[in-house]
Short mmCIF file of C-alpha atoms and ligand atoms in Angstrom, two decimals:
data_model
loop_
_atom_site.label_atom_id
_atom_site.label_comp_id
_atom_site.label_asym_id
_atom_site.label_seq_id
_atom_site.Cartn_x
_atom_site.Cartn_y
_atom_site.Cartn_z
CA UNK A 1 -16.97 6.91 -33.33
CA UNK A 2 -16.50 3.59 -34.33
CA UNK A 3 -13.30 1.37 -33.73
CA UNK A 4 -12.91 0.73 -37.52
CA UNK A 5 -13.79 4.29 -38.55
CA UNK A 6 -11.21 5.92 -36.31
CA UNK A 7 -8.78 3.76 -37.59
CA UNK A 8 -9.75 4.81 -41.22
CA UNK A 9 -9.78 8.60 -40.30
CA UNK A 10 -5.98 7.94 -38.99
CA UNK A 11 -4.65 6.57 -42.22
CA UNK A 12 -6.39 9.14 -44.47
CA UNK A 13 -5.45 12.05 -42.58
CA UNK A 14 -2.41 11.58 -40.77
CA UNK A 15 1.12 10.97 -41.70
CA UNK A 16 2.11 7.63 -42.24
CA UNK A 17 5.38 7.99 -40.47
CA UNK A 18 4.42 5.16 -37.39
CA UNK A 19 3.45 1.64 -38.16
CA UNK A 20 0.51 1.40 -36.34
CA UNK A 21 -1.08 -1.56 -34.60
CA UNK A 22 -4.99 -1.36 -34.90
CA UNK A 23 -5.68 -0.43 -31.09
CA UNK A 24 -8.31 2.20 -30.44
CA UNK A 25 -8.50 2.58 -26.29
CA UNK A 26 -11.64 3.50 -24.66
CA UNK A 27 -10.21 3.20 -21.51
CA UNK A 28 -7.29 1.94 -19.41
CA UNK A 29 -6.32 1.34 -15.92
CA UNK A 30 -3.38 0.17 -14.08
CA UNK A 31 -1.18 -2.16 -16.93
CA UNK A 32 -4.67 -2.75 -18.67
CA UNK A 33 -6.13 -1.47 -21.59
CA UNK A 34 -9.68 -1.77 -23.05
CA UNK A 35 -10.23 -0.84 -26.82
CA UNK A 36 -13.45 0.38 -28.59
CA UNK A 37 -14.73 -2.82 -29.23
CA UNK A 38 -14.16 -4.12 -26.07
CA UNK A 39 -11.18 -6.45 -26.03
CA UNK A 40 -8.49 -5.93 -23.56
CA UNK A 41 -4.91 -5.87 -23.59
CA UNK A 42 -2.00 -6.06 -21.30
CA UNK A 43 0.52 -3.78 -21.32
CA UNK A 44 3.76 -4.43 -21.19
CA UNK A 45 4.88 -0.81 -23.20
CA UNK A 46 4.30 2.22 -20.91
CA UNK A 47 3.44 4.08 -24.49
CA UNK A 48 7.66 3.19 -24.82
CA UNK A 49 8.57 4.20 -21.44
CA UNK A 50 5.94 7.05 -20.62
CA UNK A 51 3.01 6.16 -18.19
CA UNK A 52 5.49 5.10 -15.53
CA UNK A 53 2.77 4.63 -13.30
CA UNK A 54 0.45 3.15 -15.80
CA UNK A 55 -2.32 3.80 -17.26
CA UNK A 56 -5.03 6.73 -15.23
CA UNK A 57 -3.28 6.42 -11.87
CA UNK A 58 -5.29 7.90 -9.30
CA UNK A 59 -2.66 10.43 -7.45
CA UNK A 60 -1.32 11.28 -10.77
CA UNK A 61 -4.08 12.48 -12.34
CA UNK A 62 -5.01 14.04 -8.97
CA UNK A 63 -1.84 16.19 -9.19
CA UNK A 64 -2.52 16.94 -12.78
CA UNK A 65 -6.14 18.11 -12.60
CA UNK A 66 -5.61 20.20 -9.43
CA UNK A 67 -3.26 22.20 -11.19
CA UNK A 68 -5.29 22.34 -14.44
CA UNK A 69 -7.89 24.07 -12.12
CA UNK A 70 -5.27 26.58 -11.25
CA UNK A 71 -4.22 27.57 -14.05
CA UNK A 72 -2.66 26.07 -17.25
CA UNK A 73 0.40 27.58 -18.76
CA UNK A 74 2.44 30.74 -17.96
CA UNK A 75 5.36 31.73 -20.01
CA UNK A 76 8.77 31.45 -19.34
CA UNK A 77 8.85 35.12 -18.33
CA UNK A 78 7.40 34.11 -14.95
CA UNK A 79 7.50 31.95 -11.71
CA UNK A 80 5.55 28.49 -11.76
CA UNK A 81 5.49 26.90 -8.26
CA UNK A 82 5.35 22.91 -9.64
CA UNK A 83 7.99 23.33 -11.91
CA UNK A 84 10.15 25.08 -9.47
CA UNK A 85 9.51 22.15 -7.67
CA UNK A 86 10.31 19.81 -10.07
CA UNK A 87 13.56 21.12 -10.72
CA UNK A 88 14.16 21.02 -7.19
CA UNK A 89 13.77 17.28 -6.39
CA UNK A 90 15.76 16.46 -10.27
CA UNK A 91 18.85 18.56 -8.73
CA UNK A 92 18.63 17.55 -5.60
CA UNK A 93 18.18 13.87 -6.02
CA UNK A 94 20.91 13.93 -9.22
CA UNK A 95 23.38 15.64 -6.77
CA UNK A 96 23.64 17.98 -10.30
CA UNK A 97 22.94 21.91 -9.78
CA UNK A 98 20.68 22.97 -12.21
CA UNK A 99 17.75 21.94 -15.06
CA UNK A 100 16.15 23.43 -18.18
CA UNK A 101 12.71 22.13 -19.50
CA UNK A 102 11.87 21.19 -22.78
CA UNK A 103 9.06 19.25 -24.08
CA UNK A 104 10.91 15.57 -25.68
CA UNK A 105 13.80 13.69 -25.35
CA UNK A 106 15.14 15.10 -28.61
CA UNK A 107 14.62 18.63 -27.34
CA UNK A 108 16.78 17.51 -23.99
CA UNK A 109 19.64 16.16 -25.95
CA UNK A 110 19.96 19.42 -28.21
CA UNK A 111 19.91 21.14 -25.06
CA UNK A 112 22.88 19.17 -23.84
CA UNK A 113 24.58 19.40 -27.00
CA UNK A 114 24.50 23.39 -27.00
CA UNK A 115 25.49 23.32 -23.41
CA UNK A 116 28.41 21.06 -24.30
CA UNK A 117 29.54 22.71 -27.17
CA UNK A 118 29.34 26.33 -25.50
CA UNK A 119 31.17 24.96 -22.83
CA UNK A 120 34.26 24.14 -24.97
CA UNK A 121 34.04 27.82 -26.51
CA UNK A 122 34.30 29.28 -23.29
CA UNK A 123 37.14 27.05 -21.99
CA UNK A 124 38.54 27.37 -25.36
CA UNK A 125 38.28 30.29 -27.11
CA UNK A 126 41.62 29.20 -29.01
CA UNK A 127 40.45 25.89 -29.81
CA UNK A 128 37.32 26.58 -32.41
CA UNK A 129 37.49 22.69 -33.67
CA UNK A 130 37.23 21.61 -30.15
CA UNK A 131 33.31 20.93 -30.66
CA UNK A 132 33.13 17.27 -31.86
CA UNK A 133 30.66 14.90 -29.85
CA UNK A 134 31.37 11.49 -29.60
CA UNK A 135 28.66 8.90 -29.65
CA UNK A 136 28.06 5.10 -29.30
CA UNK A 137 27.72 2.86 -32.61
CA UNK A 138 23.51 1.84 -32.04
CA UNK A 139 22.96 4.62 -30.22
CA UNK A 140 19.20 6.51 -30.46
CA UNK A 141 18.99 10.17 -29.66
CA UNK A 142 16.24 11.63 -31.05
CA UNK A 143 14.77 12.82 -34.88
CA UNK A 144 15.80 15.94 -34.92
CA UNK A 145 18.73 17.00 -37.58
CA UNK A 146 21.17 17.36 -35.00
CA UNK A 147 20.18 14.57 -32.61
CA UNK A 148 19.45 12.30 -35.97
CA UNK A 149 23.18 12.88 -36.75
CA UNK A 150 24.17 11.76 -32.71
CA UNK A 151 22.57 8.35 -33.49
CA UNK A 152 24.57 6.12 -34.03
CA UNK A 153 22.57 4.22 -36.45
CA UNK A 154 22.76 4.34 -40.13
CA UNK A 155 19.28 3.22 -41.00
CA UNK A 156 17.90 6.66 -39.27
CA UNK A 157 20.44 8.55 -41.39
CA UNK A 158 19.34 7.84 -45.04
CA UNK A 159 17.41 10.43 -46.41
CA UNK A 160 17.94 13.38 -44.36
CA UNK A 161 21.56 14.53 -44.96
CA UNK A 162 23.14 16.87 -44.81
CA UNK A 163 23.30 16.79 -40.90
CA UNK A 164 24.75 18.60 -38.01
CA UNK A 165 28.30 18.52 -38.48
CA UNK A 166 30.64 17.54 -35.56
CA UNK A 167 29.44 14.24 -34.37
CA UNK A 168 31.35 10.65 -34.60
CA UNK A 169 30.85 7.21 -33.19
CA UNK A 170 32.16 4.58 -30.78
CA UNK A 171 31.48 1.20 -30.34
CA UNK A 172 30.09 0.69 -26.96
CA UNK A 173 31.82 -1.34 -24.41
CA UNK A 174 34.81 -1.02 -26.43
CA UNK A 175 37.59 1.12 -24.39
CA UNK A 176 39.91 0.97 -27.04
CA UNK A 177 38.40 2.23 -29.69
CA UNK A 178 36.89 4.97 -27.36
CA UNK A 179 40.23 6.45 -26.64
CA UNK A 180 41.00 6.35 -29.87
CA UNK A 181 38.36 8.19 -30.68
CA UNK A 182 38.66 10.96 -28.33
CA UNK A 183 40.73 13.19 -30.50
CA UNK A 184 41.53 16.73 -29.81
CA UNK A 185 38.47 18.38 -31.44
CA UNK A 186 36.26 16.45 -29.08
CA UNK A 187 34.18 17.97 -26.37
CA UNK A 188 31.66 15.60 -25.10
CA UNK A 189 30.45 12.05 -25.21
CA UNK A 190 27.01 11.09 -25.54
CA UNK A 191 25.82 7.55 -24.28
CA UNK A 192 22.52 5.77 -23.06
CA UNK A 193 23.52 3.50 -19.78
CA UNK A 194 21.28 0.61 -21.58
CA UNK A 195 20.58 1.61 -25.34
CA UNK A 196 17.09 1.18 -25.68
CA UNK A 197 16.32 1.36 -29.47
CA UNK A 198 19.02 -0.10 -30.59
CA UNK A 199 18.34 -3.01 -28.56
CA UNK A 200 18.58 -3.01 -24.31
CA UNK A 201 22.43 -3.40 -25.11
CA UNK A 202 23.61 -2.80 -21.34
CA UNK A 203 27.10 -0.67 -20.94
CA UNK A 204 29.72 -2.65 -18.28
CA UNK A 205 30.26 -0.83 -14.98
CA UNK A 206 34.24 -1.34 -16.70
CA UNK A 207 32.90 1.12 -20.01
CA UNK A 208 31.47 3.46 -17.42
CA UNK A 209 34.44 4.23 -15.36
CA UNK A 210 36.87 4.27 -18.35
CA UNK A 211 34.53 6.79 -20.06
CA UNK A 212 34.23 9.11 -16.86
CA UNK A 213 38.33 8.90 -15.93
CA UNK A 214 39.04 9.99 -19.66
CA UNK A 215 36.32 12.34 -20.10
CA UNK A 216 38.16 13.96 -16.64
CA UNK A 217 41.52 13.96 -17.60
CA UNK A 218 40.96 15.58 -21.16
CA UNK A 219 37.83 17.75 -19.80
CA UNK A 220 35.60 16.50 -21.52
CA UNK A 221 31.87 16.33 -20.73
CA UNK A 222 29.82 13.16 -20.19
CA UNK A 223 26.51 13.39 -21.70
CA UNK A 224 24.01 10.52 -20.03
CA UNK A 225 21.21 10.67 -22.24
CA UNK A 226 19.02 8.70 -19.68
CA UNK A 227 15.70 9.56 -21.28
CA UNK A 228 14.59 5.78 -21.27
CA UNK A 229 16.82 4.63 -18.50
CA UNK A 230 15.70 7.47 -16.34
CA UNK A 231 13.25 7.85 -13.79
CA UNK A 232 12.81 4.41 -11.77
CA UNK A 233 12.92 2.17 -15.14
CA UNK A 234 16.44 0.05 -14.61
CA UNK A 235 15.75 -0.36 -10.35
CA UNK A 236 17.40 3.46 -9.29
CA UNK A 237 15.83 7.04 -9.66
CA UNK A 238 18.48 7.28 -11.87
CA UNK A 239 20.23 4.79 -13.99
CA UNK A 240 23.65 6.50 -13.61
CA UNK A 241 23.33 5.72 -9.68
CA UNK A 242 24.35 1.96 -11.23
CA UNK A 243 27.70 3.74 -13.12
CA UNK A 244 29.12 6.89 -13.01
CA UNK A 245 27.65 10.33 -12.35
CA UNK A 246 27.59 12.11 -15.69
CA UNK A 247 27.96 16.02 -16.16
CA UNK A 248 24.87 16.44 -18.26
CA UNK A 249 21.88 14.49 -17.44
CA UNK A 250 18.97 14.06 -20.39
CA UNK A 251 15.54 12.93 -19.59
CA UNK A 252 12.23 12.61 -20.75
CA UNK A 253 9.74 9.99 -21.91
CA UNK A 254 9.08 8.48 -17.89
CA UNK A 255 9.04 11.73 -16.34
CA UNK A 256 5.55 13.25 -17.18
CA UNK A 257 3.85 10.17 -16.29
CA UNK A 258 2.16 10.34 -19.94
CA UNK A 259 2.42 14.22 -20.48
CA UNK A 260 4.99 15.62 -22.63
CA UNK A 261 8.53 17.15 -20.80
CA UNK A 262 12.30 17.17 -21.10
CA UNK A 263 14.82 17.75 -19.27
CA UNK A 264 18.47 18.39 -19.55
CA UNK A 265 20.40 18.59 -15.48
CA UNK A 266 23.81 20.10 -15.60
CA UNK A 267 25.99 19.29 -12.61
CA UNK A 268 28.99 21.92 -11.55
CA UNK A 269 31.56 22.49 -14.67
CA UNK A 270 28.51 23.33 -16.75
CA UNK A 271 25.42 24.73 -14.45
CA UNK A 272 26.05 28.14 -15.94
CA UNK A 273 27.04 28.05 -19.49
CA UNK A 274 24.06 28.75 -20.67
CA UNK A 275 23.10 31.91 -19.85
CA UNK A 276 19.93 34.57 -20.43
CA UNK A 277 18.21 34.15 -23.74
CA UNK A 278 20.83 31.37 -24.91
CA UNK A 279 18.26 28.86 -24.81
CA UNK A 280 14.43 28.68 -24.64
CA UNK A 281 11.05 27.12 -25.53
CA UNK A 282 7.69 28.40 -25.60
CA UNK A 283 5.67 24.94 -23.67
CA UNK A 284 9.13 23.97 -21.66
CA UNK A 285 8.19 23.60 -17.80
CA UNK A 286 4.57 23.69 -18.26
CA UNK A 287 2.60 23.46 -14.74
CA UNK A 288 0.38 21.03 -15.51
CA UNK A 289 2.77 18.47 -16.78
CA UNK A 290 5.26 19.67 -13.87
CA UNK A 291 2.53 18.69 -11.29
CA UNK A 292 2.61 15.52 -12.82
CA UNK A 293 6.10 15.31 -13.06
CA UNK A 294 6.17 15.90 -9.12
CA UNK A 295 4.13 13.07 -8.32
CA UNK A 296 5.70 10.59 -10.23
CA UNK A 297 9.37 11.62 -8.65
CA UNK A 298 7.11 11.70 -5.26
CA UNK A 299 5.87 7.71 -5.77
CA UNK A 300 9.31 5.86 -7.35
CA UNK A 301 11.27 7.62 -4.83
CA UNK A 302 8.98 6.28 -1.92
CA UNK A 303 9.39 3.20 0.37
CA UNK A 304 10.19 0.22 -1.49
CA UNK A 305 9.29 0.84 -4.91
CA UNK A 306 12.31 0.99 -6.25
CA UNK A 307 13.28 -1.84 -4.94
CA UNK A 308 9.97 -3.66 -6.46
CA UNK A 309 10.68 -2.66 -9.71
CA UNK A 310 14.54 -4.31 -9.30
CA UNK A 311 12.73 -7.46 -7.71
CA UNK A 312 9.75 -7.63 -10.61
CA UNK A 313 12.68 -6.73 -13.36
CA UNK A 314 14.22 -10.33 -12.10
CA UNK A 315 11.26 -11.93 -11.96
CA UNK A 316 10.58 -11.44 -15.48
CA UNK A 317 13.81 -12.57 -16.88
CA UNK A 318 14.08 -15.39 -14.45
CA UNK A 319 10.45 -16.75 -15.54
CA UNK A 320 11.09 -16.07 -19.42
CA UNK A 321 14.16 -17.82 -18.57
CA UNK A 322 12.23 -21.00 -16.88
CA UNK A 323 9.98 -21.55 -20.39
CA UNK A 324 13.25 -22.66 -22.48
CA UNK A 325 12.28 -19.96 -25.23
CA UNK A 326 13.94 -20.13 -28.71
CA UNK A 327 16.42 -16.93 -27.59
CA UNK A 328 20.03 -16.08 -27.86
CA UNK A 329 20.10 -14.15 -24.77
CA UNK A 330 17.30 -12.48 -22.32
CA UNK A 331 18.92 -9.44 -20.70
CA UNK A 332 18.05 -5.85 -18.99
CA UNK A 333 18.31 -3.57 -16.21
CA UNK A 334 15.51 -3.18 -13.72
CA UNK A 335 12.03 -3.38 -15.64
CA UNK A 336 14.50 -2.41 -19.57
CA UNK A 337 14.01 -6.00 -20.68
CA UNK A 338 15.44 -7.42 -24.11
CA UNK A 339 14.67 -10.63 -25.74
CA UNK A 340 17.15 -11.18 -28.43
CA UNK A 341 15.43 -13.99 -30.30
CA UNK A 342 17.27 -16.93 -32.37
CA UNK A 343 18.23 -16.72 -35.75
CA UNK A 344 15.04 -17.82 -38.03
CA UNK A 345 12.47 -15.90 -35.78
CA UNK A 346 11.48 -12.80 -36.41
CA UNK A 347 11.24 -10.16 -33.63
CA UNK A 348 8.42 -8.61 -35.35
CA UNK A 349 6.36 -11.17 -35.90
CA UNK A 350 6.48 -12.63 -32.44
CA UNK A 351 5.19 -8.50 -31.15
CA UNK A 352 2.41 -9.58 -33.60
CA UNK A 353 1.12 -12.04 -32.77
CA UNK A 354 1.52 -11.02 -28.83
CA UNK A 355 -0.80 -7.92 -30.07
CA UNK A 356 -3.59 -10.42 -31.81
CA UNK A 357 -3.65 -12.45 -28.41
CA UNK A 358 -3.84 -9.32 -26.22
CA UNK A 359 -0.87 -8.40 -25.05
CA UNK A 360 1.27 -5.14 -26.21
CA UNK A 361 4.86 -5.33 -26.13
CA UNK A 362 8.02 -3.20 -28.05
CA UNK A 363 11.35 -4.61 -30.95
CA UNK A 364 14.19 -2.89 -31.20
CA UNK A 365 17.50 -3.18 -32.93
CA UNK A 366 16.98 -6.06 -35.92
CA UNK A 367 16.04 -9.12 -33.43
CA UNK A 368 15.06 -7.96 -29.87
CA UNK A 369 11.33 -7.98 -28.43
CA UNK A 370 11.65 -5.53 -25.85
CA UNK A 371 9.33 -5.04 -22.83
CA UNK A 372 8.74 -1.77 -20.65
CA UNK A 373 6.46 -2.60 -18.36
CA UNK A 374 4.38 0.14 -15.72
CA UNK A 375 7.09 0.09 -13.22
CA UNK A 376 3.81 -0.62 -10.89
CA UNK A 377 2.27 -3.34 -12.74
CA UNK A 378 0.67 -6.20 -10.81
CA UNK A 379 2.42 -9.63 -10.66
CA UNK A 380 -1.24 -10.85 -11.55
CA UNK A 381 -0.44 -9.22 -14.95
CA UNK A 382 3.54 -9.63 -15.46
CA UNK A 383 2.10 -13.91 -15.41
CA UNK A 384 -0.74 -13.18 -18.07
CA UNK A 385 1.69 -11.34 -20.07
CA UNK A 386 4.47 -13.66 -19.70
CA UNK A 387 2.50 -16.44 -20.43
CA UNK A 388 1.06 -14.75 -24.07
CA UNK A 389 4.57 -13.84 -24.71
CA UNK A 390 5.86 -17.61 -24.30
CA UNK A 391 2.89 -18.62 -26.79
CA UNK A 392 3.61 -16.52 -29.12
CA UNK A 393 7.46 -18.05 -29.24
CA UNK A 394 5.93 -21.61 -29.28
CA UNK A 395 3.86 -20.58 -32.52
CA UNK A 396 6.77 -18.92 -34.53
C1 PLP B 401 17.51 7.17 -25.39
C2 PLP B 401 16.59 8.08 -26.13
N1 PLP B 401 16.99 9.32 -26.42
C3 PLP B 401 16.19 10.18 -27.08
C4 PLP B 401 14.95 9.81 -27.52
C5 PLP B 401 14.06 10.80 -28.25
O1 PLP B 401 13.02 11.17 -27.42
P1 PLP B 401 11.70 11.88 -28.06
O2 PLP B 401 11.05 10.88 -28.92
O3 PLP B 401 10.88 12.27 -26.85
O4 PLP B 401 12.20 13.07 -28.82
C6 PLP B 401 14.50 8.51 -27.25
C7 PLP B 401 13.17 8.06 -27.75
O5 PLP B 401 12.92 6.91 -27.93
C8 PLP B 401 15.34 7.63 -26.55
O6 PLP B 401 14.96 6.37 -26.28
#
């Protein structure tokens, strides 16, 4: 099929819920992709965060395919030897004691919301109000109902009410406010380490530590919802490592590698709240995606890598940094990277026209281009990238 007629099939038959860029791959490698009419583009997206190891990695797919030869799904009625596995090295390496699998991000976070909320109703029993979650203003967890109404963002809220009840908001970084907030109905926080939607808006170690100490005192659990921060993308397995160890642990997007899963970790207070059929999902834990899931923990947890996605995380600021750009501030953890551009420039525009000249970067919030590279891209391509990128600022 044709480039142009693939792209004409998509529009007619599929929703139009995504505004799409007209890329068609044929094939990709590494941080490089190759579209159906043969021009090439650097990546500097992971599919938001997904194909941690880039594009077709060699072990990965290994991993995958082996199992796919094995078998491909069993239900959740029986034992499957990679996702035991994979649940394994999460716990182990979280220092939490026990996951569930699900298949997104959203599905993680309504996982850790039930868990939270049961929690409270065991505790207690006297206390049925005791069930509000409280969440940080810009906040993105998911497009679900109830994870809709835990964002803290009112543009994602028009339109769908009415939501979950029992949620509020916070501003983040603000320890004020957050005690204020933390009246006796509430049960839980929920907070990204770096919001990624709503903009790579990093929490301080201060937030972090505030948040943990009151969460303690009032018993309270502390949701990380580290689905984009997870899994080797801000420089540690885990970006918590950098704060506070939470009680609930989300993740998704990074883990598979580019197949669907989600996870939700629950450390000690919580490990057994949920008990049999309290929770489940048909796909959760699937072998195929576990096997990948194992390989990917296997490679960013190896010698040095880590540490090269910390060192190539720098790199890109400090060189974006070096070009003078027109920005207000170029910020991140690790390889999270946010370039809040200045006032007349439109973040949109400048992903654009980084698309027409090959390269594929991310926005978020309402001025931010945001990058999320392969945490093992080449520094052959973060230079052609970075170099695009600072065109594309000359020309707006
Ligand atoms: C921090 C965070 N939480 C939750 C989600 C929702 O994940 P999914 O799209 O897999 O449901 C996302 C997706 O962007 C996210 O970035």
């Amino acid at each position: 099929m044709t480039h142009d007629k693939a792209i004409q099939l998509d529009s007619q038959y599929i929703m139009g819920t995504y505004g799409r860029y007209p890329l068609v791959p044929a094939s990709a490698s590494g941080s490089m992709i190759t579209d159906e009419n043969g021009k090439k583009y650097i990546d500097f997206t992971s599919g938001i965060g997904v194909n941690s190891l880039g594009w077709c990695d060699e072990g990965w797919l290994r991993a995958v395919t082996g199992q796919l030869g094995k078998f491909q799904h069993i239900s959740n009625y029986f034992v499957s030897v990679p996702t035991a596995e994979l649940a394994k090295e999460l716990v182990t390496r979280s220092g939490l004691r026990k996951a569930f699998f699900g298949n997104s991000g959203a599905e993680a976070n309504e996982g850790a919301i039930k868990t939270a909320r049961k929690y409270s109703s065991d505790r207690y029993p006297d206390r049925p109000n005791r069930r509000t979650i409280v969440s940080l203003d810009r906040s993105f967890h998911g497009r679900t109902i109830t994870t809709l109404a835990a964002t803290g963002q009112d543009v994602f809220h028009r339109h769908f009410d009415p939501f979950t009840a029992g949620f509020k908001y916070s501003p983040l970084n603000d320890i004020c406010a957050l005690k204020s907030a933390l009246t006796a109905d509430v049960c839980a926080v929920i907070a990204e380490p770096v919001q990624g939607e709503g903009g790579v808006n990093i929490m301080t170690a201060e937030f972090a530590s505030a948040l943990r100490q009151l969460c303690d005192e009032r018993d309270l659990l502390l949701i990380f919802d580290e689905i984009q921060t997870g899994i080797g993308r801000t420089g540690t397995l885990f970006s918590f490592e950098q704060y506070v160890k939470p009680d609930i642990l989300t993740l998704a997007k990074g883990l598979g590698g580019g197949l669907p899963v989600g996870a939700f970790v629950c450390g000690e207070k919580c490990a057994s709240v949920l008990g049999s059929g309290m929770h489940g999902t048909t796909f959760g834990g699937n072998p195929v995606v576990a096997a990948g899931a194992c390989e990917v923990l296997s490679r960013i947890t190896s010698g040095g890598f880590l540490a090269s996605v910390r060192e190539k995380g720098a790199y890109i600021r400090s060189a974006l940094a070096s070009k003078n750009l027109p920005v207000k501030d170029i910020r991140g953890l690790g390889m999270m990277i946010g370039i809040e551009v200045a006032d007349g420039l439109s973040h949109k525009e400048i992903a654009r026209t980084a698309f027409d000249r090959g390269l594929l970067v991310l926005t978020a919030g309402s001025n931010v281009v945001r990058l999320l590279p392969p945490l093992n891209i080449t520094y052959e391509d973060i230079d052609a990238g970075i170099g695009i990128l600072a065109g594309c600022f000359e020309k707006a």
